[in-house]
Amino acid sequence: MRDLVAGMRYLGKGQRWVAQHGRWWGFGLIPALIALVLYVAVLTVLALWSGDIAAWATPFADGWDEPWQGLLRGVFVALLFAGGLMLSVLTFTAVTLLIGDPFYESLSEKVEESEGNCPPSPGRPLWQEVWIALRDSVHVLLRAAGFGILLFVLGFVPFIGQTVIPAIGFCVSGFFLAVELTSVALQRRDIPVRERLRLLRGRKALAVGFGTPIVLLFLIPFIAVVLMPGAVAGATLLVRDLVDEQEPSAPEGAAGQGAAAPYGQPGAPGAYGPPPAPFPPNQGPPQAPPSPRPQSGPGSSAARPPAGW
């Protein structure tokens, strides 16, 4: 539950960032507006032809009496259009990121610069960046399509298909949408797509909490365009914290610097300063200088024998 709430907060943080940097918000609207025009045209065609598609896909129901034929094909049309909307939400982000790769790369980089410690760009040419983004998007969308087909079939199960399955579908779409949105910042870090999926699978609730509200909001006309720049900014902030959590605080084998060795072991800092150098071969330990007055307690070298006795 904590990760779900944290994911929602990243969405709010991203929207606040673009609200405070209005020029970058307008900059990020351009590719989203172009993609919106394309998707409105495609969804309009789907709505006009959905009845014919349902009749073509269910020829076995041609001889059925009413209301069963209408009920079956009505459910098919509803599921077809719902699936089209879900696919549109996922592919809208991918297509918008492809169209606006230079736009969102600059936006994401600006977010990182404002937060400090911005990782350097890999320095690849634009055509190569677009090709990598296209290849990774196809990889993610094929995985999402596999889940979509399964959920589409389960949608015909009575009661469950109309209640539980849509809720699961929104969560699955939210996860893959989070994968798409974080790809801008993760690609800058040269993290391959399989590793990105592994990172977000390790924090599924965080990814679902970030992506699912965006899926629901993107279903409202024109909201996707308005929220897209803030969604990229929020995904960048999420990536910064997620990658920082994955990095170890100290490199392995750092016991020689006293980072991991327990107190009293070789290499540990100890209470009396840095560890002494080893004795030269065939020589004993150096004699301690005489103390001007007797000492006692744990800090006294005279009160205990030299190490190794």
PDB file of C-alpha atoms in Angstrom:
ATOM      1  CA  MET A   1       0.000   0.000   0.000  1.00  0.00           C
ATOM      2  CA  ARG A   2       2.904   2.353   0.754  1.00  0.00           C
ATOM      3  CA  ASP A   3       4.326   1.867  -2.750  1.00  0.00           C
ATOM      4  CA  LEU A   4       0.910   2.461  -4.333  1.00  0.00           C
ATOM      5  CA  VAL A   5       0.632   5.812  -2.578  1.00  0.00           C
ATOM      6  CA  ALA A   6       4.264   6.643  -3.417  1.00  0.00           C
ATOM      7  CA  GLY A   7       3.581   5.997  -7.117  1.00  0.00           C
ATOM      8  CA  MET A   8       0.626   8.390  -7.068  1.00  0.00           C
ATOM      9  CA  ARG A   9       2.803  11.008  -5.399  1.00  0.00           C
ATOM     10  CA  TYR A  10       5.347  10.838  -8.223  1.00  0.00           C
ATOM     11  CA  LEU A  11       2.569  11.696 -10.657  1.00  0.00           C
ATOM     12  CA  GLY A  12       1.692  14.744  -8.538  1.00  0.00           C
ATOM     13  CA  LYS A  13       5.357  15.744  -8.252  1.00  0.00           C
ATOM     14  CA  GLY A  14       5.756  15.623 -12.026  1.00  0.00           C
ATOM     15  CA  GLN A  15       2.695  17.790 -12.609  1.00  0.00           C
ATOM     16  CA  ARG A  16       3.937  20.308 -10.022  1.00  0.00           C
ATOM     17  CA  TRP A  17       7.325  20.452 -11.720  1.00  0.00           C
ATOM     18  CA  VAL A  18       5.876  21.327 -15.133  1.00  0.00           C
ATOM     19  CA  ALA A  19       3.471  23.799 -13.501  1.00  0.00           C
ATOM     20  CA  GLN A  20       6.510  25.616 -12.093  1.00  0.00           C
ATOM     21  CA  HIS A  21       8.283  25.467 -15.472  1.00  0.00           C
ATOM     22  CA  GLY A  22       5.541  26.558 -17.868  1.00  0.00           C
ATOM     23  CA  ARG A  23       7.810  26.820 -20.903  1.00  0.00           C
ATOM     24  CA  TRP A  24       8.727  23.137 -20.645  1.00  0.00           C
ATOM     25  CA  TRP A  25       5.078  22.176 -20.221  1.00  0.00           C
ATOM     26  CA  GLY A  26       4.222  23.911 -23.507  1.00  0.00           C
ATOM     27  CA  PHE A  27       7.287  22.337 -25.110  1.00  0.00           C
ATOM     28  CA  GLY A  28       6.036  18.868 -24.169  1.00  0.00           C
ATOM     29  CA  LEU A  29       2.526  19.468 -25.540  1.00  0.00           C
ATOM     30  CA  ILE A  30       3.621  19.546 -29.187  1.00  0.00           C
ATOM     31  CA  PRO A  31       4.187  15.793 -29.800  1.00  0.00           C
ATOM     32  CA  ALA A  32       1.149  14.880 -27.680  1.00  0.00           C
ATOM     33  CA  LEU A  33      -1.109  17.073 -29.838  1.00  0.00           C
ATOM     34  CA  ILE A  34       0.174  15.429 -33.006  1.00  0.00           C
ATOM     35  CA  ALA A  35      -0.450  11.942 -31.592  1.00  0.00           C
ATOM     36  CA  LEU A  36      -3.917  12.928 -30.347  1.00  0.00           C
ATOM     37  CA  VAL A  37      -5.090  13.838 -33.856  1.00  0.00           C
ATOM     38  CA  LEU A  38      -3.937  10.439 -35.153  1.00  0.00           C
ATOM     39  CA  TYR A  39      -5.654   8.487 -32.378  1.00  0.00           C
ATOM     40  CA  VAL A  40      -8.958  10.352 -32.619  1.00  0.00           C
ATOM     41  CA  ALA A  41      -9.130   9.353 -36.280  1.00  0.00           C
ATOM     42  CA  VAL A  42      -8.328   5.685 -35.546  1.00  0.00           C
ATOM     43  CA  LEU A  43     -10.846   5.378 -32.688  1.00  0.00           C
ATOM     44  CA  THR A  44     -13.551   7.032 -34.790  1.00  0.00           C
ATOM     45  CA  VAL A  45     -13.058   4.433 -37.517  1.00  0.00           C
ATOM     46  CA  LEU A  46     -13.156   1.640 -34.916  1.00  0.00           C
ATOM     47  CA  ALA A  47     -16.436   2.935 -33.475  1.00  0.00           C
ATOM     48  CA  LEU A  48     -18.051   3.161 -36.919  1.00  0.00           C
ATOM     49  CA  TRP A  49     -16.989  -0.315 -37.995  1.00  0.00           C
ATOM     50  CA  SER A  50     -17.264  -2.188 -34.664  1.00  0.00           C
ATOM     51  CA  GLY A  51     -20.705  -3.636 -35.514  1.00  0.00           C
ATOM     52  CA  ASP A  52     -19.459  -5.065 -38.814  1.00  0.00           C
ATOM     53  CA  ILE A  53     -16.364  -6.446 -37.099  1.00  0.00           C
ATOM     54  CA  ALA A  54     -18.549  -8.165 -34.472  1.00  0.00           C
ATOM     55  CA  ALA A  55     -20.740  -9.753 -37.176  1.00  0.00           C
ATOM     56  CA  TRP A  56     -17.642 -10.949 -39.069  1.00  0.00           C
ATOM     57  CA  ALA A  57     -16.060 -12.405 -35.919  1.00  0.00           C
ATOM     58  CA  THR A  58     -19.206 -14.281 -34.772  1.00  0.00           C
ATOM     59  CA  PRO A  59     -20.665 -15.980 -37.882  1.00  0.00           C
ATOM     60  CA  PHE A  60     -21.899 -18.885 -35.753  1.00  0.00           C
ATOM     61  CA  ALA A  61     -24.483 -16.523 -34.189  1.00  0.00           C
ATOM     62  CA  ASP A  62     -26.148 -15.603 -37.496  1.00  0.00           C
ATOM     63  CA  GLY A  63     -29.002 -18.040 -36.895  1.00  0.00           C
ATOM     64  CA  TRP A  64     -29.503 -17.220 -33.228  1.00  0.00           C
ATOM     65  CA  ASP A  65     -32.771 -15.746 -32.047  1.00  0.00           C
ATOM     66  CA  GLU A  66     -32.997 -12.421 -30.305  1.00  0.00           C
ATOM     67  CA  PRO A  67     -31.990 -11.302 -27.732  1.00  0.00           C
ATOM     68  CA  TRP A  68     -29.053 -13.777 -27.658  1.00  0.00           C
ATOM     69  CA  GLN A  69     -27.501 -12.698 -30.929  1.00  0.00           C
ATOM     70  CA  GLY A  70     -27.676  -9.010 -30.014  1.00  0.00           C
ATOM     71  CA  LEU A  71     -26.421  -9.720 -26.504  1.00  0.00           C
ATOM     72  CA  LEU A  72     -23.387 -11.679 -27.713  1.00  0.00           C
ATOM     73  CA  ARG A  73     -22.436  -9.148 -30.363  1.00  0.00           C
ATOM     74  CA  GLY A  74     -23.100  -6.251 -28.011  1.00  0.00           C
ATOM     75  CA  VAL A  75     -20.669  -7.737 -25.465  1.00  0.00           C
ATOM     76  CA  PHE A  76     -18.161  -8.297 -28.290  1.00  0.00           C
ATOM     77  CA  VAL A  77     -18.418  -4.663 -29.437  1.00  0.00           C
ATOM     78  CA  ALA A  78     -18.050  -3.398 -25.860  1.00  0.00           C
ATOM     79  CA  LEU A  79     -14.976  -5.552 -25.236  1.00  0.00           C
ATOM     80  CA  LEU A  80     -13.524  -4.640 -28.635  1.00  0.00           C
ATOM     81  CA  PHE A  81     -13.864  -0.924 -28.003  1.00  0.00           C
ATOM     82  CA  ALA A  82     -12.605  -1.266 -24.409  1.00  0.00           C
ATOM     83  CA  GLY A  83      -9.604  -3.188 -25.696  1.00  0.00           C
ATOM     84  CA  GLY A  84      -9.058  -0.528 -28.326  1.00  0.00           C
ATOM     85  CA  LEU A  85      -9.102   2.162 -25.657  1.00  0.00           C
ATOM     86  CA  MET A  86      -6.623   0.240 -23.482  1.00  0.00           C
ATOM     87  CA  LEU A  87      -4.345  -0.343 -26.454  1.00  0.00           C
ATOM     88  CA  SER A  88      -4.671   3.312 -27.392  1.00  0.00           C
ATOM     89  CA  VAL A  89      -3.566   4.401 -23.930  1.00  0.00           C
ATOM     90  CA  LEU A  90      -0.488   2.186 -24.111  1.00  0.00           C
ATOM     91  CA  THR A  91       0.418   2.925 -27.708  1.00  0.00           C
ATOM     92  CA  PHE A  92      -0.419   6.621 -27.349  1.00  0.00           C
ATOM     93  CA  THR A  93       2.432   6.959 -24.877  1.00  0.00           C
ATOM     94  CA  ALA A  94       4.794   4.928 -27.055  1.00  0.00           C
ATOM     95  CA  VAL A  95       3.892   6.805 -30.238  1.00  0.00           C
ATOM     96  CA  THR A  96       4.033  10.175 -28.487  1.00  0.00           C
ATOM     97  CA  LEU A  97       7.462   9.345 -27.058  1.00  0.00           C
ATOM     98  CA  LEU A  98       8.658   8.316 -30.523  1.00  0.00           C
ATOM     99  CA  ILE A  99       7.303  11.463 -32.167  1.00  0.00           C
ATOM    100  CA  GLY A 100       8.645  13.661 -29.392  1.00  0.00           C
ATOM    101  CA  ASP A 101      11.878  11.836 -28.528  1.00  0.00           C
ATOM    102  CA  PRO A 102      14.007  15.022 -28.709  1.00  0.00           C
ATOM    103  CA  PHE A 103      11.310  16.978 -26.819  1.00  0.00           C
ATOM    104  CA  TYR A 104      10.940  14.552 -23.920  1.00  0.00           C
ATOM    105  CA  GLU A 105      14.645  13.784 -23.730  1.00  0.00           C
ATOM    106  CA  SER A 106      15.285  17.503 -23.205  1.00  0.00           C
ATOM    107  CA  LEU A 107      12.423  17.739 -20.694  1.00  0.00           C
ATOM    108  CA  SER A 108      13.660  14.755 -18.711  1.00  0.00           C
ATOM    109  CA  GLU A 109      17.220  16.078 -18.727  1.00  0.00           C
ATOM    110  CA  LYS A 110      16.015  19.450 -17.444  1.00  0.00           C
ATOM    111  CA  VAL A 111      14.179  17.715 -14.574  1.00  0.00           C
ATOM    112  CA  GLU A 112      17.364  15.870 -13.625  1.00  0.00           C
ATOM    113  CA  GLU A 113      19.450  19.028 -13.801  1.00  0.00           C
ATOM    114  CA  SER A 114      17.014  20.796 -11.488  1.00  0.00           C
ATOM    115  CA  GLU A 115      17.349  17.922  -8.997  1.00  0.00           C
ATOM    116  CA  GLY A 116      21.151  17.688  -9.307  1.00  0.00           C
ATOM    117  CA  ASN A 117      23.499  14.888 -10.432  1.00  0.00           C
ATOM    118  CA  CYS A 118      22.133  14.592 -13.961  1.00  0.00           C
ATOM    119  CA  PRO A 119      23.659  11.517 -15.666  1.00  0.00           C
ATOM    120  CA  PRO A 120      25.410  12.250 -18.971  1.00  0.00           C
ATOM    121  CA  SER A 121      23.712  11.337 -22.222  1.00  0.00           C
ATOM    122  CA  PRO A 122      25.081   8.260 -24.037  1.00  0.00           C
ATOM    123  CA  GLY A 123      25.947  10.577 -26.946  1.00  0.00           C
ATOM    124  CA  ARG A 124      24.249   8.512 -29.652  1.00  0.00           C
ATOM    125  CA  PRO A 125      22.924  10.168 -32.840  1.00  0.00           C
ATOM    126  CA  LEU A 126      19.214  10.954 -32.987  1.00  0.00           C
ATOM    127  CA  TRP A 127      18.355   8.203 -35.504  1.00  0.00           C
ATOM    128  CA  GLN A 128      19.919   5.595 -33.202  1.00  0.00           C
ATOM    129  CA  GLU A 129      18.022   6.912 -30.174  1.00  0.00           C
ATOM    130  CA  VAL A 130      14.749   6.723 -32.121  1.00  0.00           C
ATOM    131  CA  TRP A 131      15.545   3.203 -33.325  1.00  0.00           C
ATOM    132  CA  ILE A 132      16.294   1.996 -29.783  1.00  0.00           C
ATOM    133  CA  ALA A 133      13.095   3.618 -28.498  1.00  0.00           C
ATOM    134  CA  LEU A 134      11.054   1.973 -31.286  1.00  0.00           C
ATOM    135  CA  ARG A 135      12.602  -1.447 -30.680  1.00  0.00           C
ATOM    136  CA  ASP A 136      12.047  -1.241 -26.918  1.00  0.00           C
ATOM    137  CA  SER A 137       8.464  -0.018 -27.355  1.00  0.00           C
ATOM    138  CA  VAL A 138       7.647  -2.980 -29.609  1.00  0.00           C
ATOM    139  CA  HIS A 139       9.146  -5.320 -27.009  1.00  0.00           C
ATOM    140  CA  VAL A 140       6.978  -3.823 -24.255  1.00  0.00           C
ATOM    141  CA  LEU A 141       3.840  -3.663 -26.382  1.00  0.00           C
ATOM    142  CA  LEU A 142       4.137  -7.327 -27.399  1.00  0.00           C
ATOM    143  CA  ARG A 143       4.224  -8.284 -23.735  1.00  0.00           C
ATOM    144  CA  ALA A 144       1.262  -6.026 -23.018  1.00  0.00           C
ATOM    145  CA  ALA A 145      -0.639  -7.485 -25.977  1.00  0.00           C
ATOM    146  CA  GLY A 146      -0.172 -10.991 -24.564  1.00  0.00           C
ATOM    147  CA  PHE A 147      -1.824  -9.919 -21.320  1.00  0.00           C
ATOM    148  CA  GLY A 148      -4.483  -8.032 -23.274  1.00  0.00           C
ATOM    149  CA  ILE A 149      -5.506 -11.126 -25.282  1.00  0.00           C
ATOM    150  CA  LEU A 150      -5.753 -13.204 -22.105  1.00  0.00           C
ATOM    151  CA  LEU A 151      -7.867 -10.568 -20.355  1.00  0.00           C
ATOM    152  CA  PHE A 152     -10.044 -10.186 -23.452  1.00  0.00           C
ATOM    153  CA  VAL A 153     -10.879 -13.917 -23.391  1.00  0.00           C
ATOM    154  CA  LEU A 154     -11.507 -13.853 -19.631  1.00  0.00           C
ATOM    155  CA  GLY A 155     -13.872 -10.943 -20.203  1.00  0.00           C
ATOM    156  CA  PHE A 156     -16.490 -13.433 -21.469  1.00  0.00           C
ATOM    157  CA  VAL A 157     -16.618 -15.218 -18.096  1.00  0.00           C
ATOM    158  CA  PRO A 158     -19.937 -14.307 -16.438  1.00  0.00           C
ATOM    159  CA  PHE A 159     -19.768 -11.751 -13.614  1.00  0.00           C
ATOM    160  CA  ILE A 160     -15.960 -11.959 -13.224  1.00  0.00           C
ATOM    161  CA  GLY A 161     -15.460 -10.750 -16.794  1.00  0.00           C
ATOM    162  CA  GLN A 162     -17.496  -7.628 -16.110  1.00  0.00           C
ATOM    163  CA  THR A 163     -16.110  -6.778 -12.645  1.00  0.00           C
ATOM    164  CA  VAL A 164     -12.739  -8.253 -11.694  1.00  0.00           C
ATOM    165  CA  ILE A 165     -11.145  -8.532 -15.145  1.00  0.00           C
ATOM    166  CA  PRO A 166     -11.530  -4.815 -16.056  1.00  0.00           C
ATOM    167  CA  ALA A 167      -9.913  -3.833 -12.754  1.00  0.00           C
ATOM    168  CA  ILE A 168      -6.997  -6.192 -13.421  1.00  0.00           C
ATOM    169  CA  GLY A 169      -6.781  -4.822 -16.953  1.00  0.00           C
ATOM    170  CA  PHE A 170      -6.374  -1.261 -15.682  1.00  0.00           C
ATOM    171  CA  CYS A 171      -3.584  -2.352 -13.315  1.00  0.00           C
ATOM    172  CA  VAL A 172      -1.762  -4.280 -16.062  1.00  0.00           C
ATOM    173  CA  SER A 173      -2.084  -1.304 -18.410  1.00  0.00           C
ATOM    174  CA  GLY A 174      -0.801   0.980 -15.640  1.00  0.00           C
ATOM    175  CA  PHE A 175       2.297  -1.163 -15.134  1.00  0.00           C
ATOM    176  CA  PHE A 176       3.222  -1.196 -18.818  1.00  0.00           C
ATOM    177  CA  LEU A 177       2.454   2.506 -19.135  1.00  0.00           C
ATOM    178  CA  ALA A 178       4.919   3.141 -16.288  1.00  0.00           C
ATOM    179  CA  VAL A 179       7.500   1.075 -18.207  1.00  0.00           C
ATOM    180  CA  GLU A 180       6.991   3.269 -21.274  1.00  0.00           C
ATOM    181  CA  LEU A 181       7.155   6.560 -19.394  1.00  0.00           C
ATOM    182  CA  THR A 182      10.301   5.642 -17.444  1.00  0.00           C
ATOM    183  CA  SER A 183      12.053   4.572 -20.638  1.00  0.00           C
ATOM    184  CA  VAL A 184      13.218   8.148 -21.338  1.00  0.00           C
ATOM    185  CA  ALA A 185      15.240   8.457 -18.127  1.00  0.00           C
ATOM    186  CA  LEU A 186      16.354   4.803 -18.118  1.00  0.00           C
ATOM    187  CA  GLN A 187      17.520   4.961 -21.728  1.00  0.00           C
ATOM    188  CA  ARG A 188      19.741   7.918 -20.798  1.00  0.00           C
ATOM    189  CA  ARG A 189      21.360   5.639 -18.204  1.00  0.00           C
ATOM    190  CA  ASP A 190      21.867   3.040 -20.963  1.00  0.00           C
ATOM    191  CA  ILE A 191      19.767   0.458 -19.097  1.00  0.00           C
ATOM    192  CA  PRO A 192      18.372  -2.165 -21.540  1.00  0.00           C
ATOM    193  CA  VAL A 193      14.656  -2.827 -21.733  1.00  0.00           C
ATOM    194  CA  ARG A 194      14.817  -6.249 -20.030  1.00  0.00           C
ATOM    195  CA  GLU A 195      16.597  -4.695 -17.075  1.00  0.00           C
ATOM    196  CA  ARG A 196      13.982  -1.920 -16.957  1.00  0.00           C
ATOM    197  CA  LEU A 197      11.238  -4.529 -16.737  1.00  0.00           C
ATOM    198  CA  ARG A 198      13.134  -6.315 -13.980  1.00  0.00           C
ATOM    199  CA  LEU A 199      13.531  -3.100 -11.996  1.00  0.00           C
ATOM    200  CA  LEU A 200       9.840  -2.266 -12.162  1.00  0.00           C
ATOM    201  CA  ARG A 201       8.732  -5.854 -11.535  1.00  0.00           C
ATOM    202  CA  GLY A 202      10.656  -5.634  -8.291  1.00  0.00           C
ATOM    203  CA  ARG A 203       8.457  -2.660  -7.323  1.00  0.00           C
ATOM    204  CA  LYS A 204       5.165  -3.612  -8.984  1.00  0.00           C
ATOM    205  CA  ALA A 205       3.023  -1.636  -6.547  1.00  0.00           C
ATOM    206  CA  LEU A 206       5.090   1.503  -7.191  1.00  0.00           C
ATOM    207  CA  ALA A 207       4.750   1.119 -10.967  1.00  0.00           C
ATOM    208  CA  VAL A 208       1.011   0.342 -10.747  1.00  0.00           C
ATOM    209  CA  GLY A 209       0.427   3.256  -8.373  1.00  0.00           C
ATOM    210  CA  PHE A 210       2.127   5.598 -10.833  1.00  0.00           C
ATOM    211  CA  GLY A 211       0.731   4.237 -14.095  1.00  0.00           C
ATOM    212  CA  THR A 212      -2.866   3.244 -13.291  1.00  0.00           C
ATOM    213  CA  PRO A 213      -4.103   6.771 -12.431  1.00  0.00           C
ATOM    214  CA  ILE A 214      -2.573   7.956 -15.703  1.00  0.00           C
ATOM    215  CA  VAL A 215      -4.433   5.206 -17.595  1.00  0.00           C
ATOM    216  CA  LEU A 216      -7.732   6.297 -16.031  1.00  0.00           C
ATOM    217  CA  LEU A 217      -7.051   9.980 -16.675  1.00  0.00           C
ATOM    218  CA  PHE A 218      -5.959   9.321 -20.256  1.00  0.00           C
ATOM    219  CA  LEU A 219      -9.447   7.919 -20.961  1.00  0.00           C
ATOM    220  CA  ILE A 220     -10.815  11.466 -20.598  1.00  0.00           C
ATOM    221  CA  PRO A 221     -10.598  13.278 -23.950  1.00  0.00           C
ATOM    222  CA  PHE A 222      -7.676  15.720 -24.292  1.00  0.00           C
ATOM    223  CA  ILE A 223      -6.445  15.014 -20.718  1.00  0.00           C
ATOM    224  CA  ALA A 224      -3.648  12.847 -22.096  1.00  0.00           C
ATOM    225  CA  VAL A 225      -2.243  15.823 -23.977  1.00  0.00           C
ATOM    226  CA  VAL A 226      -2.311  18.079 -20.919  1.00  0.00           C
ATOM    227  CA  LEU A 227      -0.812  15.493 -18.536  1.00  0.00           C
ATOM    228  CA  MET A 228       1.841  14.002 -20.820  1.00  0.00           C
ATOM    229  CA  PRO A 229       4.675  16.465 -19.994  1.00  0.00           C
ATOM    230  CA  GLY A 230       4.051  16.073 -16.250  1.00  0.00           C
ATOM    231  CA  ALA A 231       3.879  12.285 -16.620  1.00  0.00           C
ATOM    232  CA  VAL A 232       7.363  12.268 -18.197  1.00  0.00           C
ATOM    233  CA  ALA A 233       8.662  14.561 -15.436  1.00  0.00           C
ATOM    234  CA  GLY A 234       7.134  12.341 -12.725  1.00  0.00           C
ATOM    235  CA  ALA A 235       8.577   9.207 -14.337  1.00  0.00           C
ATOM    236  CA  THR A 236      12.010  10.857 -14.328  1.00  0.00           C
ATOM    237  CA  LEU A 237      11.738  11.598 -10.602  1.00  0.00           C
ATOM    238  CA  LEU A 238      10.612   8.006  -9.984  1.00  0.00           C
ATOM    239  CA  VAL A 239      13.601   6.638 -11.916  1.00  0.00           C
ATOM    240  CA  ARG A 240      16.056   8.751  -9.925  1.00  0.00           C
ATOM    241  CA  ASP A 241      14.872   7.291  -6.643  1.00  0.00           C
ATOM    242  CA  LEU A 242      14.445   3.760  -7.999  1.00  0.00           C
ATOM    243  CA  VAL A 243      17.953   3.586  -9.459  1.00  0.00           C
ATOM    244  CA  ASP A 244      19.487   5.131  -6.335  1.00  0.00           C
ATOM    245  CA  GLU A 245      17.855   2.387  -4.232  1.00  0.00           C
ATOM    246  CA  GLN A 246      19.359  -0.308  -6.455  1.00  0.00           C
ATOM    247  CA  GLU A 247      22.909   1.042  -6.163  1.00  0.00           C
ATOM    248  CA  PRO A 248      24.907  -0.343  -3.210  1.00  0.00           C
ATOM    249  CA  SER A 249      25.964   2.158  -0.589  1.00  0.00           C
ATOM    250  CA  ALA A 250      29.537   0.839  -0.607  1.00  0.00           C
ATOM    251  CA  PRO A 251      31.340  -1.377  -3.128  1.00  0.00           C
ATOM    252  CA  GLU A 252      31.976  -4.983  -2.266  1.00  0.00           C
ATOM    253  CA  GLY A 253      35.364  -5.682  -0.789  1.00  0.00           C
ATOM    254  CA  ALA A 254      35.510  -2.278   0.885  1.00  0.00           C
ATOM    255  CA  ALA A 255      36.425  -3.862   4.237  1.00  0.00           C
ATOM    256  CA  GLY A 256      39.960  -2.616   3.731  1.00  0.00           C
ATOM    257  CA  GLN A 257      38.559   0.876   4.120  1.00  0.00           C
ATOM    258  CA  GLY A 258      36.641  -0.069   7.244  1.00  0.00           C
ATOM    259  CA  ALA A 259      33.263   0.151   5.507  1.00  0.00           C
ATOM    260  CA  ALA A 260      32.079  -3.420   6.012  1.00  0.00           C
ATOM    261  CA  ALA A 261      34.542  -5.098   8.397  1.00  0.00           C
ATOM    262  CA  PRO A 262      33.220  -5.566  11.930  1.00  0.00           C
ATOM    263  CA  TYR A 263      34.905  -3.822  14.771  1.00  0.00           C
ATOM    264  CA  GLY A 264      38.039  -5.633  15.921  1.00  0.00           C
ATOM    265  CA  GLN A 265      38.695  -7.374  12.587  1.00  0.00           C
ATOM    266  CA  PRO A 266      41.583  -6.488  10.279  1.00  0.00           C
ATOM    267  CA  GLY A 267      40.713  -3.410   8.316  1.00  0.00           C
ATOM    268  CA  ALA A 268      38.151  -2.113  10.800  1.00  0.00           C
ATOM    269  CA  PRO A 269      38.593   1.509  11.905  1.00  0.00           C
ATOM    270  CA  GLY A 270      38.598   0.632  15.613  1.00  0.00           C
ATOM    271  CA  ALA A 271      38.412   3.049  18.511  1.00  0.00           C
ATOM    272  CA  TYR A 272      42.066   3.990  18.463  1.00  0.00           C
ATOM    273  CA  GLY A 273      42.575   5.306  14.955  1.00  0.00           C
ATOM    274  CA  PRO A 274      43.489   3.532  11.692  1.00  0.00           C
ATOM    275  CA  PRO A 275      44.737  -0.090  11.809  1.00  0.00           C
ATOM    276  CA  PRO A 276      48.512  -0.485  12.355  1.00  0.00           C
ATOM    277  CA  ALA A 277      50.778  -1.685   9.585  1.00  0.00           C
ATOM    278  CA  PRO A 278      51.845  -5.355   9.826  1.00  0.00           C
ATOM    279  CA  PHE A 279      55.144  -6.082  11.614  1.00  0.00           C
ATOM    280  CA  PRO A 280      58.211  -6.575   9.367  1.00  0.00           C
ATOM    281  CA  PRO A 281      59.337 -10.211   9.039  1.00  0.00           C
ATOM    282  CA  ASN A 282      61.582 -11.622  11.830  1.00  0.00           C
ATOM    283  CA  GLN A 283      60.874  -8.635  14.036  1.00  0.00           C
ATOM    284  CA  GLY A 284      58.710  -8.280  17.059  1.00  0.00           C
ATOM    285  CA  PRO A 285      56.379  -5.467  17.833  1.00  0.00           C
ATOM    286  CA  PRO A 286      58.000  -2.101  18.598  1.00  0.00           C
ATOM    287  CA  GLN A 287      58.375  -1.229  22.228  1.00  0.00           C
ATOM    288  CA  ALA A 288      55.902   1.308  23.516  1.00  0.00           C
ATOM    289  CA  PRO A 289      57.469   4.511  24.887  1.00  0.00           C
ATOM    290  CA  PRO A 290      57.421   4.796  28.692  1.00  0.00           C
ATOM    291  CA  SER A 291      54.350   6.489  30.070  1.00  0.00           C
ATOM    292  CA  PRO A 292      54.874   9.492  32.318  1.00  0.00           C
ATOM    293  CA  ARG A 293      52.215   8.224  34.751  1.00  0.00           C
ATOM    294  CA  PRO A 294      50.335   4.980  35.253  1.00  0.00           C
ATOM    295  CA  GLN A 295      47.195   4.602  33.150  1.00  0.00           C
ATOM    296  CA  SER A 296      44.218   2.334  33.466  1.00  0.00           C
ATOM    297  CA  GLY A 297      41.048   1.620  31.579  1.00  0.00           C
ATOM    298  CA  PRO A 298      40.384   0.381  28.064  1.00  0.00           C
ATOM    299  CA  GLY A 299      42.530   3.092  26.447  1.00  0.00           C
ATOM    300  CA  SER A 300      45.753   2.053  28.199  1.00  0.00           C
ATOM    301  CA  SER A 301      48.334   0.178  26.156  1.00  0.00           C
ATOM    302  CA  ALA A 302      50.302  -0.668  29.341  1.00  0.00           C
ATOM    303  CA  ALA A 303      47.346  -2.312  31.028  1.00  0.00           C
ATOM    304  CA  ARG A 304      47.051  -5.100  28.413  1.00  0.00           C
ATOM    305  CA  PRO A 305      49.587  -7.227  26.516  1.00  0.00           C
ATOM    306  CA  PRO A 306      50.509  -6.367  22.920  1.00  0.00           C
ATOM    307  CA  ALA A 307      48.358  -7.986  20.218  1.00  0.00           C
ATOM    308  CA  GLY A 308      49.485 -11.497  19.294  1.00  0.00           C
ATOM    309  CA  TRP A 309      50.707 -12.520  22.776  1.00  0.00           C
TER     310      TRP A 309
END
